[in-house]
């Protein structure tokens, strides 16, 4: 049913064809056509982003303490305390950017890869 | 340029220690002291003013430091600000196996090296790498990359690996390493063996290793020369014995061999007493427990104990190479030395190396040394006891019992001496309050050594009657 408030969104032909194939492949999801598939996909994606926002927000709250505990065991309480204090001084409100700043601080202590791994794992822990 | 291994004597036998900025492997079975070796290396480095980094992939830092011997823990506390660590094992439960990915490891290690200005690294145990790298070929290249990466940051590294079938766990560690040290422990003695040092010399063979509360010590299987003393004529301290020997010199090695009861220790005491009489220092080391008797006899001989010391060393519970180095330290100011009961030491499989190192060293330093060796047969013994000493001794005096005229007499015979004109005959001697007394030559007897002494005339008569 077309609503007058509805807006049109363009998708490339290839993607449109791919949607058609997915509808055929997974009839159990009950998509009646490409429009319903796209609406469902957008709904899910928005939910995912909201969930991530919540996760990041939760992670942001525990980040300084978790980092302190992990670094304390990994390289000693002195370094952990130092990193903790630096993280506590971050003023960024946006969780995504905040975590990026935490990673940047950690890089100096443990290198980029491990810093990223630690931050990622703290975020994932909040989703459990 | 060389970097100390943290063990003084190991530096000496490694031509100064590890090469600066090198990657050095220490491997061995469980309980051989790999972790303590690594710790000792870093503690020593930190005590010299370096910043050091300890890396563990498996056992936690807390466990390792808790298990450290008291002395080493105190050393750690004293230099704690210079001692950094990375406990990757503690991250495994949180971060999973990804923590063992080589780039994660190298970046973290590099960061710590740079930030803390680290010059010495101890990488303790690489076995957990196989959790991430199951393929052996891949693992080998990872170990290689790891070594190259740490080297590129200018640190000198000791890394440890387990021993499997006489080789390091992955077999590739030896090729990557600039030097390779193998540690062994059989439950009673520890050994350290240098298998490779790139570009420098080293002293091969298995050396003694001791782990004490305060750290590790190495007792090399040899003693390093300390000058060359000029041999001077000397007296054995027993009246008439000098004439019988012909000539004796400082730095001589004299073996007194014979069964129990022949008074070997009194020959040793007379030998020392003579030195003390001339204001020289004497040292009597017994490998037999009862040294009170020896001390009493030393007093009886009229010696003030100021110049002559009597010491007991337990040959069964001390490492033979530790004894070797103890003797070196004890004889620092000694002119004459007696080692009593060499037979107690000779059961060690490393005895030959010990004798070679010890006698060469004493001779070079000009310390006159008398060794006593107890043989087991009472009568008719044809053994001199110990071929290791026999082959190296300058003088060999054999003591024996002989039943002559219904009496058990004490006889000595000079088997070997510097002088080609030394006494060849059998000489009777007695033991008295004043030590060894030479009675005189046994005349007109044959077969004394074989235990069936007979008067020469009787034999002559028997031969003559046979031909009649």
Coordinates of C-alpha atoms in Angstrom, one line a residue:
Chain A
X1 CA 0.0 0.0 0.0
X2 CA 1.5 3.3 -1.1
X3 CA 1.3 6.1 1.4
X4 CA 1.4 9.7 0.2
X5 CA 4.1 10.5 2.8
X6 CA 6.4 7.8 1.5
X7 CA 9.6 8.8 -0.2
X8 CA 11.4 7.1 -3.0
X9 CA 15.0 5.9 -2.6
X10 CA 17.2 4.8 -5.5
X11 CA 19.2 1.6 -5.5
X12 CA 21.5 0.5 -8.2
X13 CA 20.3 -2.1 -10.6
X14 CA 22.8 -4.7 -9.4
X15 CA 21.7 -4.3 -5.8
X16 CA 18.0 -4.5 -6.8
X17 CA 18.7 -7.8 -8.6
X18 CA 20.6 -9.1 -5.6
X19 CA 17.6 -8.2 -3.3
X20 CA 15.3 -10.2 -5.6
X21 CA 17.6 -13.2 -5.3
X22 CA 17.7 -13.0 -1.5
X23 CA 13.9 -12.8 -1.3
X24 CA 13.8 -16.0 -3.4
X25 CA 16.5 -17.7 -1.4
X26 CA 15.0 -16.9 2.1
X27 CA 11.2 -17.3 1.7
X28 CA 11.0 -18.0 5.5
X29 CA 11.5 -14.3 6.2
X30 CA 8.2 -13.5 4.4
X31 CA 9.4 -10.5 2.4
X32 CA 6.7 -9.7 -0.1
X33 CA 8.9 -7.7 -2.5
X34 CA 12.0 -5.5 -2.7
X35 CA 10.4 -2.5 -0.9
X36 CA 9.6 -4.6 2.2
X37 CA 13.1 -6.1 2.1
X38 CA 14.6 -2.6 2.1
X39 CA 12.3 -1.4 4.9
X40 CA 13.2 -4.4 7.0
X41 CA 17.0 -3.9 6.3
X42 CA 16.8 -0.3 7.3
X43 CA 14.9 -1.1 10.5
X44 CA 17.5 -3.7 11.5
X45 CA 20.4 -1.4 10.7
X46 CA 19.0 1.5 12.7
X47 CA 18.5 -0.9 15.6
X48 CA 22.1 -2.1 15.3
X49 CA 23.4 1.5 15.4
X50 CA 21.3 2.3 18.4
X51 CA 22.5 -0.9 20.1
X52 CA 26.1 0.1 19.3
X53 CA 25.5 3.6 20.7
X54 CA 24.3 2.1 23.9
X55 CA 27.2 -0.3 24.0
X56 CA 29.7 2.5 23.4
X57 CA 28.1 4.6 26.0
X58 CA 28.3 1.7 28.5
X59 CA 31.9 1.0 27.5
X60 CA 32.8 4.6 27.9
X61 CA 31.6 4.5 31.5
X62 CA 33.8 1.5 32.4
X63 CA 36.7 2.2 30.1
X64 CA 39.1 3.9 32.6
X65 CA 38.7 1.3 35.3
X66 CA 38.9 -1.7 32.9
X67 CA 42.0 -0.3 31.2
X68 CA 43.5 0.3 34.7
X69 CA 42.8 -3.3 35.7
X70 CA 44.1 -4.8 32.4
X71 CA 47.2 -2.7 32.2
X72 CA 48.0 -3.2 35.9
X73 CA 48.3 -6.9 35.4
X74 CA 50.0 -6.5 32.0
X75 CA 52.7 -4.0 32.8
X76 CA 52.3 -2.9 36.4
X77 CA 50.3 -0.5 38.5
X78 CA 52.5 2.5 37.9
X79 CA 51.9 2.5 34.1
X80 CA 48.2 1.6 34.6
X81 CA 47.6 4.5 36.9
X82 CA 49.3 6.9 34.5
X83 CA 47.2 5.7 31.6
X84 CA 44.1 5.8 33.8
X85 CA 44.7 9.4 34.7
X86 CA 45.2 10.4 31.0
X87 CA 42.0 8.7 30.1
X88 CA 40.1 10.5 32.9
X89 CA 41.2 13.8 31.4
X90 CA 39.4 13.0 28.0
X91 CA 36.6 15.5 27.6
X92 CA 35.1 14.1 24.4
X93 CA 31.4 13.3 24.8
X94 CA 30.8 11.3 21.7
X95 CA 31.4 7.7 22.7
X96 CA 32.9 6.7 19.3
X97 CA 35.4 9.5 19.4
X98 CA 36.0 9.0 23.1
X99 CA 37.1 5.4 22.5
X100 CA 39.3 6.5 19.6
X101 CA 41.1 8.9 22.1
X102 CA 41.5 6.1 24.6
X103 CA 43.1 3.9 21.9
X104 CA 45.4 6.7 21.1
X105 CA 46.5 7.0 24.7
X106 CA 47.0 3.2 25.0
X107 CA 49.1 3.1 21.8
X108 CA 52.0 4.8 23.6
X109 CA 52.0 2.0 26.2
X110 CA 51.2 -1.1 24.2
X111 CA 51.3 -0.3 20.5
X112 CA 48.5 0.3 18.1
X113 CA 47.3 -3.2 17.6
X114 CA 47.1 -4.2 21.2
X115 CA 45.5 -0.8 22.1
X116 CA 42.8 -1.4 19.5
X117 CA 42.4 -5.0 20.7
X118 CA 42.0 -4.0 24.4
X119 CA 39.4 -1.2 23.6
X120 CA 37.5 -3.5 21.2
X121 CA 37.3 -6.2 23.8
X122 CA 36.1 -3.8 26.5
X123 CA 33.3 -2.7 24.2
X124 CA 32.4 -6.3 23.3
X125 CA 32.3 -7.2 27.0
X126 CA 29.5 -4.7 27.5
X127 CA 27.4 -6.4 25.0
X128 CA 27.5 -9.8 26.7
Chain B
X1 CA 81.0 -4.5 22.6
X2 CA 79.9 -7.1 25.2
X3 CA 77.0 -7.1 27.6
X4 CA 77.3 -9.0 30.9
X5 CA 75.3 -12.2 31.2
X6 CA 74.8 -11.4 34.8
X7 CA 77.1 -14.2 35.9
X8 CA 80.8 -13.2 36.3
X9 CA 82.4 -16.5 35.4
X10 CA 80.0 -17.0 32.5
X11 CA 81.2 -13.7 31.1
X12 CA 84.7 -15.0 31.3
X13 CA 84.0 -18.3 29.5
X14 CA 82.0 -16.4 26.9
X15 CA 84.8 -14.0 26.0
X16 CA 83.1 -11.1 27.9
X17 CA 79.4 -12.0 27.7
X18 CA 76.7 -11.5 25.1
X19 CA 77.3 -9.4 22.0
X20 CA 75.6 -6.0 22.3
X21 CA 72.2 -6.0 20.6
X22 CA 72.2 -9.8 20.2
X23 CA 69.4 -12.4 20.5
X24 CA 70.5 -15.2 22.8
X25 CA 68.8 -18.5 23.5
X26 CA 68.8 -20.3 26.8
X27 CA 67.0 -23.7 26.7
X28 CA 66.6 -26.6 28.9
X29 CA 64.1 -29.0 30.5
X30 CA 61.7 -28.1 33.3
X31 CA 63.3 -26.9 36.5
X32 CA 66.7 -26.2 34.9
X33 CA 66.6 -22.5 35.9
X34 CA 65.7 -20.8 32.6
X35 CA 63.5 -18.2 34.2
X36 CA 66.0 -17.5 37.0
X37 CA 68.8 -17.2 34.4
X38 CA 66.7 -14.6 32.6
X39 CA 65.8 -12.8 35.8
X40 CA 69.4 -12.8 36.9
X41 CA 70.5 -11.3 33.6
X42 CA 68.0 -8.5 33.9
X43 CA 68.6 -7.9 37.6
X44 CA 72.3 -7.5 37.0
X45 CA 71.6 -5.2 34.0
X46 CA 69.3 -3.0 36.1
X47 CA 71.8 -2.9 38.9
X48 CA 74.3 -1.6 36.4
X49 CA 71.9 1.3 35.6
X50 CA 70.1 -0.1 32.6
X51 CA 66.4 -0.1 32.0
X52 CA 65.3 -3.7 31.5
X53 CA 62.1 -5.5 30.2
X54 CA 60.9 -8.9 31.2
X55 CA 58.3 -10.6 28.9
X56 CA 56.2 -13.6 29.8
X57 CA 53.7 -15.3 27.5
X58 CA 52.6 -17.9 30.0
X59 CA 53.2 -17.8 33.7
X60 CA 51.9 -14.6 35.3
X61 CA 54.3 -11.9 36.7
X62 CA 52.7 -12.4 40.1
X63 CA 53.4 -16.1 40.2
X64 CA 57.0 -15.6 38.9
X65 CA 57.9 -12.9 41.4
X66 CA 56.2 -14.9 44.2
X67 CA 58.4 -17.9 43.4
X68 CA 61.7 -15.9 43.2
X69 CA 64.3 -16.8 45.9
X70 CA 64.4 -14.3 48.7
X71 CA 67.7 -12.8 47.7
X72 CA 66.6 -12.2 44.1
X73 CA 63.3 -10.7 45.3
X74 CA 65.3 -8.2 47.4
X75 CA 67.5 -7.4 44.4
X76 CA 64.3 -6.8 42.4
X77 CA 62.8 -4.5 45.1
X78 CA 66.0 -2.4 45.1
X79 CA 65.9 -1.7 41.3
X80 CA 62.1 -1.9 40.8
X81 CA 61.9 1.4 38.9
X82 CA 64.3 0.1 36.2
X83 CA 62.6 -3.3 35.9
X84 CA 59.7 -3.3 33.5
X85 CA 57.6 -6.2 32.4
X86 CA 54.9 -7.3 29.9
X87 CA 52.7 -10.1 31.2
X88 CA 51.0 -11.3 28.0
X89 CA 49.8 -14.4 29.9
X90 CA 47.5 -12.2 32.0
X91 CA 45.9 -10.8 28.8
X92 CA 45.0 -14.2 27.3
X93 CA 41.8 -14.7 29.4
X94 CA 40.6 -11.2 28.4
X95 CA 41.8 -10.9 24.8
X96 CA 42.0 -14.5 23.7
X97 CA 44.5 -16.1 21.4
X98 CA 44.8 -12.9 19.3
X99 CA 47.2 -11.7 21.9
X100 CA 49.8 -14.2 20.5
X101 CA 49.7 -12.6 17.0
X102 CA 53.2 -11.6 16.2
X103 CA 52.4 -8.1 15.2
X104 CA 50.5 -7.5 18.4
X105 CA 53.5 -8.8 20.4
X106 CA 56.2 -6.9 18.5
X107 CA 54.3 -3.6 18.6
X108 CA 53.7 -3.9 22.4
X109 CA 57.3 -4.9 23.0
X110 CA 58.7 -2.2 20.8
X111 CA 56.5 0.4 22.6
X112 CA 57.9 -0.6 25.9
X113 CA 61.5 -0.6 24.7
X114 CA 61.1 2.9 23.3
X115 CA 59.0 4.4 26.0
X116 CA 61.1 3.0 28.9
X117 CA 64.5 3.3 27.1
X118 CA 65.1 -0.4 27.6
X119 CA 68.4 -1.9 26.6
X120 CA 68.1 -5.4 28.0
X121 CA 65.1 -7.8 27.3
X122 CA 64.3 -11.1 28.8
X123 CA 61.7 -13.1 26.7
X124 CA 60.7 -16.0 28.9
X125 CA 59.1 -18.9 27.1
X126 CA 58.0 -18.9 23.5
X127 CA 55.9 -22.1 23.7
X128 CA 52.5 -20.2 23.9
X129 CA 53.1 -18.9 20.4
X130 CA 52.1 -22.3 19.1
X131 CA 48.5 -21.6 20.3
X132 CA 48.2 -19.0 17.5
X133 CA 50.6 -20.5 15.0
X134 CA 49.9 -24.2 14.8
X135 CA 51.8 -24.6 11.6
X136 CA 55.5 -25.3 12.4
X137 CA 56.9 -23.5 9.4
X138 CA 54.8 -20.4 10.1
X139 CA 55.9 -20.5 13.7
X140 CA 59.6 -20.6 12.7
X141 CA 59.2 -17.5 10.6
X142 CA 57.3 -15.8 13.5
X143 CA 60.2 -16.5 15.8
X144 CA 62.6 -15.2 13.2
X145 CA 60.5 -12.0 12.7
X146 CA 60.2 -11.5 16.4
X147 CA 64.0 -11.7 16.9
X148 CA 64.7 -9.3 14.1
X149 CA 62.1 -6.9 15.3
X150 CA 63.5 -6.8 18.9
X151 CA 67.1 -6.5 17.6
X152 CA 66.1 -3.6 15.4
X153 CA 65.2 -1.6 18.5
X154 CA 68.8 -2.1 19.8
X155 CA 68.1 -4.3 22.8
X156 CA 70.2 -7.2 23.9
X157 CA 67.8 -10.1 24.5
X158 CA 67.8 -13.5 26.3
X159 CA 64.9 -15.7 25.3
X160 CA 64.1 -19.1 26.7
X161 CA 62.8 -22.3 25.2
X162 CA 62.0 -25.8 26.4
X163 CA 64.2 -28.7 25.5
X164 CA 62.8 -31.6 23.7
X165 CA 65.0 -34.6 22.8
X166 CA 68.1 -32.7 23.4
X167 CA 67.2 -29.7 21.2
X168 CA 65.2 -26.6 21.6
X169 CA 61.4 -27.1 21.2
X170 CA 61.0 -25.8 17.6
X171 CA 64.5 -26.5 16.4
X172 CA 64.6 -23.0 14.8
X173 CA 65.6 -21.1 17.9
X174 CA 69.2 -22.1 17.6
X175 CA 69.5 -20.7 14.0
X176 CA 67.9 -17.4 15.0
X177 CA 70.1 -17.0 18.1
X178 CA 73.5 -15.3 18.2
X179 CA 74.4 -17.5 21.2
X180 CA 73.0 -20.7 22.6
X181 CA 73.2 -21.9 26.2
X182 CA 71.8 -25.2 27.4
X183 CA 70.9 -25.9 31.0
X184 CA 70.5 -29.3 32.5
X185 CA 69.6 -30.6 35.9
X186 CA 69.6 -34.3 36.9
X187 CA 68.2 -33.8 40.4
X188 CA 71.5 -33.5 42.1
X189 CA 73.7 -31.3 39.9
X190 CA 73.2 -28.5 37.5
X191 CA 75.2 -28.0 34.3
X192 CA 75.5 -25.1 31.9
X193 CA 76.8 -25.6 28.4
X194 CA 77.6 -23.0 25.8
X195 CA 76.8 -24.4 22.4
X196 CA 77.3 -21.4 20.2
X197 CA 78.5 -17.8 20.2
X198 CA 78.4 -16.0 17.0
X199 CA 81.7 -14.3 16.2
X200 CA 83.5 -14.9 19.5
X201 CA 85.2 -17.8 21.3
X202 CA 83.9 -19.7 24.3
X203 CA 85.0 -22.4 26.6
X204 CA 83.2 -25.6 25.6
X205 CA 82.0 -28.5 27.8
X206 CA 79.6 -28.6 30.7
X207 CA 80.2 -26.2 33.5
X208 CA 78.9 -26.2 37.1
X209 CA 75.8 -24.0 37.7
X210 CA 74.5 -23.1 41.1
X211 CA 71.3 -21.4 41.9
X212 CA 71.4 -19.6 45.3
X213 CA 69.0 -17.3 47.0
X214 CA 70.7 -14.2 45.6
X215 CA 71.2 -15.4 42.0
X216 CA 73.1 -17.7 39.7
X217 CA 76.8 -18.8 39.8
X218 CA 78.8 -20.6 37.2
X219 CA 81.8 -22.7 38.1
X220 CA 83.7 -23.3 34.9
X221 CA 85.3 -26.7 34.4
X222 CA 88.7 -25.1 34.3
X223 CA 90.7 -22.5 36.3
X224 CA 92.2 -19.7 34.4
X225 CA 96.0 -19.2 34.6
X226 CA 97.2 -16.6 37.1
X227 CA 100.9 -16.0 36.3
X228 CA 103.7 -18.5 36.2
X229 CA 105.8 -19.1 39.3
X230 CA 109.4 -20.1 39.0
X231 CA 110.1 -23.5 40.6
X232 CA 112.3 -23.3 43.7
X233 CA 113.9 -26.2 45.6
X234 CA 111.8 -27.3 48.5
X235 CA 111.8 -29.8 51.4
X236 CA 109.1 -32.4 52.0
X237 CA 109.5 -31.8 55.8
X238 CA 110.5 -35.4 56.7
X239 CA 114.1 -36.1 57.6
X240 CA 115.9 -38.2 55.1
X241 CA 112.9 -38.2 52.6
X242 CA 114.4 -35.3 50.7
X243 CA 117.6 -37.3 50.1
X244 CA 115.6 -40.3 49.0
X245 CA 113.6 -38.2 46.5
X246 CA 116.7 -36.5 45.1
X247 CA 115.1 -33.1 44.5
X248 CA 111.7 -31.5 45.0
X249 CA 110.5 -28.1 43.9
X250 CA 107.8 -25.6 44.6
X251 CA 104.8 -26.3 42.5
X252 CA 105.4 -30.0 42.6
X253 CA 102.5 -32.4 42.7
X254 CA 103.2 -35.3 45.1
X255 CA 101.0 -38.3 45.4
X256 CA 101.0 -40.3 48.7
X257 CA 99.1 -43.5 48.0
X258 CA 98.5 -46.5 50.3
X259 CA 96.0 -48.4 52.4
X260 CA 94.3 -47.1 55.5
X261 CA 96.6 -47.0 58.6
X262 CA 99.8 -46.2 56.7
X263 CA 99.7 -42.6 58.0
X264 CA 99.2 -40.7 54.8
X265 CA 97.7 -37.8 56.6
X266 CA 100.9 -37.5 58.7
X267 CA 103.0 -37.2 55.6
X268 CA 100.6 -34.3 54.7
X269 CA 101.0 -32.7 58.1
X270 CA 104.8 -33.0 58.0
X271 CA 104.7 -31.4 54.6
X272 CA 102.7 -28.5 55.9
X273 CA 104.6 -28.1 59.1
X274 CA 107.8 -27.6 57.1
X275 CA 106.1 -24.7 55.3
X276 CA 104.9 -23.1 58.4
X277 CA 108.3 -23.4 60.0
X278 CA 109.6 -21.1 57.2
X279 CA 106.7 -18.6 57.6
X280 CA 104.7 -19.9 54.7
X281 CA 101.0 -20.6 54.7
X282 CA 99.8 -24.1 54.6
X283 CA 96.3 -25.4 53.9
X284 CA 95.0 -28.9 54.7
X285 CA 91.8 -29.9 53.0
X286 CA 90.2 -33.1 54.0
X287 CA 87.6 -34.9 52.0
X288 CA 87.2 -37.2 55.0
X289 CA 85.0 -36.1 57.8
X290 CA 87.2 -36.6 60.9
X291 CA 89.3 -33.5 60.8
X292 CA 89.5 -33.1 64.6
X293 CA 92.1 -35.9 64.6
X294 CA 94.1 -34.0 62.0
X295 CA 93.9 -30.7 64.0
X296 CA 95.1 -32.5 67.1
X297 CA 98.0 -34.0 65.3
X298 CA 98.9 -30.6 63.8
X299 CA 99.1 -29.3 67.4
X300 CA 101.1 -32.3 68.5
X301 CA 103.6 -31.5 65.7
X302 CA 104.1 -28.1 67.3
X303 CA 102.6 -26.0 64.7
X304 CA 100.8 -22.7 65.6
X305 CA 97.6 -23.0 63.7
X306 CA 98.0 -19.4 62.5
X307 CA 99.8 -20.4 59.4
X308 CA 98.2 -23.8 58.8
X309 CA 94.5 -24.3 58.4
X310 CA 92.5 -27.5 58.3
X311 CA 89.2 -27.5 56.4
X312 CA 86.7 -30.2 55.6
X313 CA 84.9 -30.2 52.3
X314 CA 82.0 -32.6 51.8
X315 CA 82.8 -34.4 48.5
X316 CA 79.4 -36.1 48.2
X317 CA 77.1 -33.1 48.6
X318 CA 79.2 -30.4 46.8
X319 CA 79.4 -30.0 43.0
X320 CA 82.9 -31.0 41.9
X321 CA 83.3 -27.8 39.9
X322 CA 82.2 -25.8 42.9
X323 CA 84.9 -27.6 44.9
X324 CA 87.4 -26.7 42.2
X325 CA 86.5 -23.0 42.5
X326 CA 86.4 -23.2 46.3
X327 CA 90.0 -24.5 46.2
X328 CA 91.0 -21.6 44.1
X329 CA 89.6 -19.1 46.6
X330 CA 90.9 -21.0 49.6
X331 CA 94.5 -21.2 48.2
X332 CA 94.7 -17.4 47.5
X333 CA 97.5 -16.9 50.0
X334 CA 98.6 -20.5 50.3
X335 CA 102.2 -21.8 49.6
X336 CA 101.5 -25.5 50.4
X337 CA 98.4 -27.5 50.1
X338 CA 97.4 -31.0 51.1
X339 CA 94.3 -32.6 49.8
X340 CA 93.5 -35.6 51.9
X341 CA 91.3 -38.4 50.6
X342 CA 91.2 -37.9 46.9
X343 CA 89.5 -41.3 46.5
X344 CA 86.4 -39.7 48.0
X345 CA 86.2 -37.4 45.0
X346 CA 87.2 -39.8 42.3
X347 CA 83.8 -41.3 41.9
X348 CA 82.6 -38.2 40.1
X349 CA 82.3 -38.6 36.3
X350 CA 83.9 -35.2 35.9
X351 CA 86.9 -36.1 38.1
X352 CA 89.3 -36.2 35.1
X353 CA 88.4 -32.6 34.1
X354 CA 88.7 -31.6 37.8
X355 CA 92.2 -33.1 38.2
X356 CA 93.4 -31.7 34.9
X357 CA 92.2 -28.1 35.8
X358 CA 93.2 -28.3 39.4
X359 CA 96.7 -29.7 39.2
X360 CA 97.6 -27.5 36.2
X361 CA 96.5 -24.4 38.1
X362 CA 98.3 -25.3 41.3
X363 CA 101.5 -26.0 39.4
X364 CA 101.4 -22.7 37.5
X365 CA 100.9 -20.8 40.7
X366 CA 103.8 -22.6 42.3
X367 CA 101.7 -24.1 45.1
X368 CA 103.3 -27.3 46.2
X369 CA 100.5 -29.8 46.5
X370 CA 100.4 -33.2 48.2
X371 CA 97.5 -35.5 47.4
X372 CA 96.7 -38.5 49.5
X373 CA 94.8 -41.5 48.0
X374 CA 93.6 -44.4 50.0
X375 CA 93.8 -47.8 48.3
X376 CA 91.7 -50.7 49.5
X377 CA 94.1 -53.7 49.6
X378 CA 96.1 -53.9 52.9
X379 CA 98.9 -56.2 51.7
X380 CA 100.4 -57.0 48.3
X381 CA 98.7 -54.2 46.6
X382 CA 100.0 -53.4 43.1
X383 CA 97.8 -50.4 42.5
X384 CA 98.8 -46.7 42.8
X385 CA 95.2 -45.8 43.1
X386 CA 94.3 -43.0 40.7
X387 CA 95.7 -42.9 37.2
X388 CA 94.5 -39.3 36.7
X389 CA 96.9 -38.2 39.4
X390 CA 99.5 -40.8 38.7
X391 CA 99.9 -39.5 35.2
X392 CA 100.3 -35.9 36.3
X393 CA 102.3 -36.2 39.6
X394 CA 105.9 -35.2 39.9
X395 CA 106.5 -37.4 42.9
X396 CA 104.8 -40.7 43.8
X397 CA 105.3 -42.3 47.1
X398 CA 103.7 -45.6 47.7
X399 CA 103.0 -46.7 51.3
X400 CA 102.4 -50.4 52.1
X401 CA 102.4 -52.9 54.9
X402 CA 104.7 -55.9 54.9
X403 CA 104.8 -58.8 57.3
X404 CA 108.5 -59.2 58.1
X405 CA 109.7 -61.3 61.0
X406 CA 106.2 -61.7 62.3
X407 CA 105.6 -58.0 62.5
X408 CA 103.5 -55.7 60.3
X409 CA 106.0 -53.1 59.2
X410 CA 105.3 -49.9 57.3
X411 CA 107.2 -49.6 54.1
X412 CA 107.5 -46.8 51.6
X413 CA 108.8 -46.9 48.1
X414 CA 109.4 -44.0 45.7
X415 CA 107.8 -44.8 42.4
X416 CA 108.5 -41.5 40.7
X417 CA 110.6 -38.4 41.3
X418 CA 112.2 -35.5 39.4
X419 CA 115.6 -37.0 40.1
X420 CA 116.8 -40.0 38.1
X421 CA 118.9 -41.0 41.1
X422 CA 116.1 -41.3 43.6
X423 CA 116.0 -44.1 46.1
X424 CA 114.9 -47.4 44.5
X425 CA 114.9 -49.5 47.6
X426 CA 112.1 -50.2 50.0
X427 CA 112.3 -48.1 53.1
X428 CA 110.8 -48.8 56.5
X429 CA 109.2 -45.9 58.3
X430 CA 107.4 -45.4 61.6
X431 CA 104.7 -43.1 62.8
X432 CA 105.4 -41.3 66.1
X433 CA 104.4 -38.3 68.1
X434 CA 106.7 -36.2 66.0
X435 CA 105.3 -37.4 62.7
X436 CA 106.9 -39.7 60.2
X437 CA 110.3 -41.2 61.1
X438 CA 112.4 -42.9 58.4
X439 CA 113.9 -46.0 59.9
X440 CA 116.0 -47.3 57.0
X441 CA 116.3 -49.4 54.0
X442 CA 115.0 -53.0 54.0
X443 CA 118.1 -55.0 53.2
X444 CA 118.3 -58.5 51.9
X445 CA 114.6 -59.0 51.4
X446 CA 112.7 -59.9 48.2
X447 CA 109.0 -60.2 47.5
X448 CA 107.9 -57.5 49.9
X449 CA 105.7 -55.7 47.4
X450 CA 104.0 -59.0 46.5
X451 CA 103.2 -59.7 50.1
X452 CA 105.5 -62.8 50.5
X453 CA 108.9 -61.4 51.7
X454 CA 111.8 -63.8 51.7
X455 CA 115.4 -63.3 52.6
X456 CA 117.6 -63.0 49.5
X457 CA 120.1 -65.6 50.8
X458 CA 117.4 -68.2 51.2
X459 CA 116.4 -67.9 47.6
X460 CA 120.0 -68.0 46.5
X461 CA 120.4 -71.2 48.5
X462 CA 117.3 -72.8 47.0
X463 CA 118.4 -72.0 43.5
X464 CA 121.9 -73.4 44.2
X465 CA 120.4 -76.6 45.6
X466 CA 118.1 -76.9 42.7
X467 CA 121.0 -76.9 40.2
X468 CA 123.1 -79.3 42.4

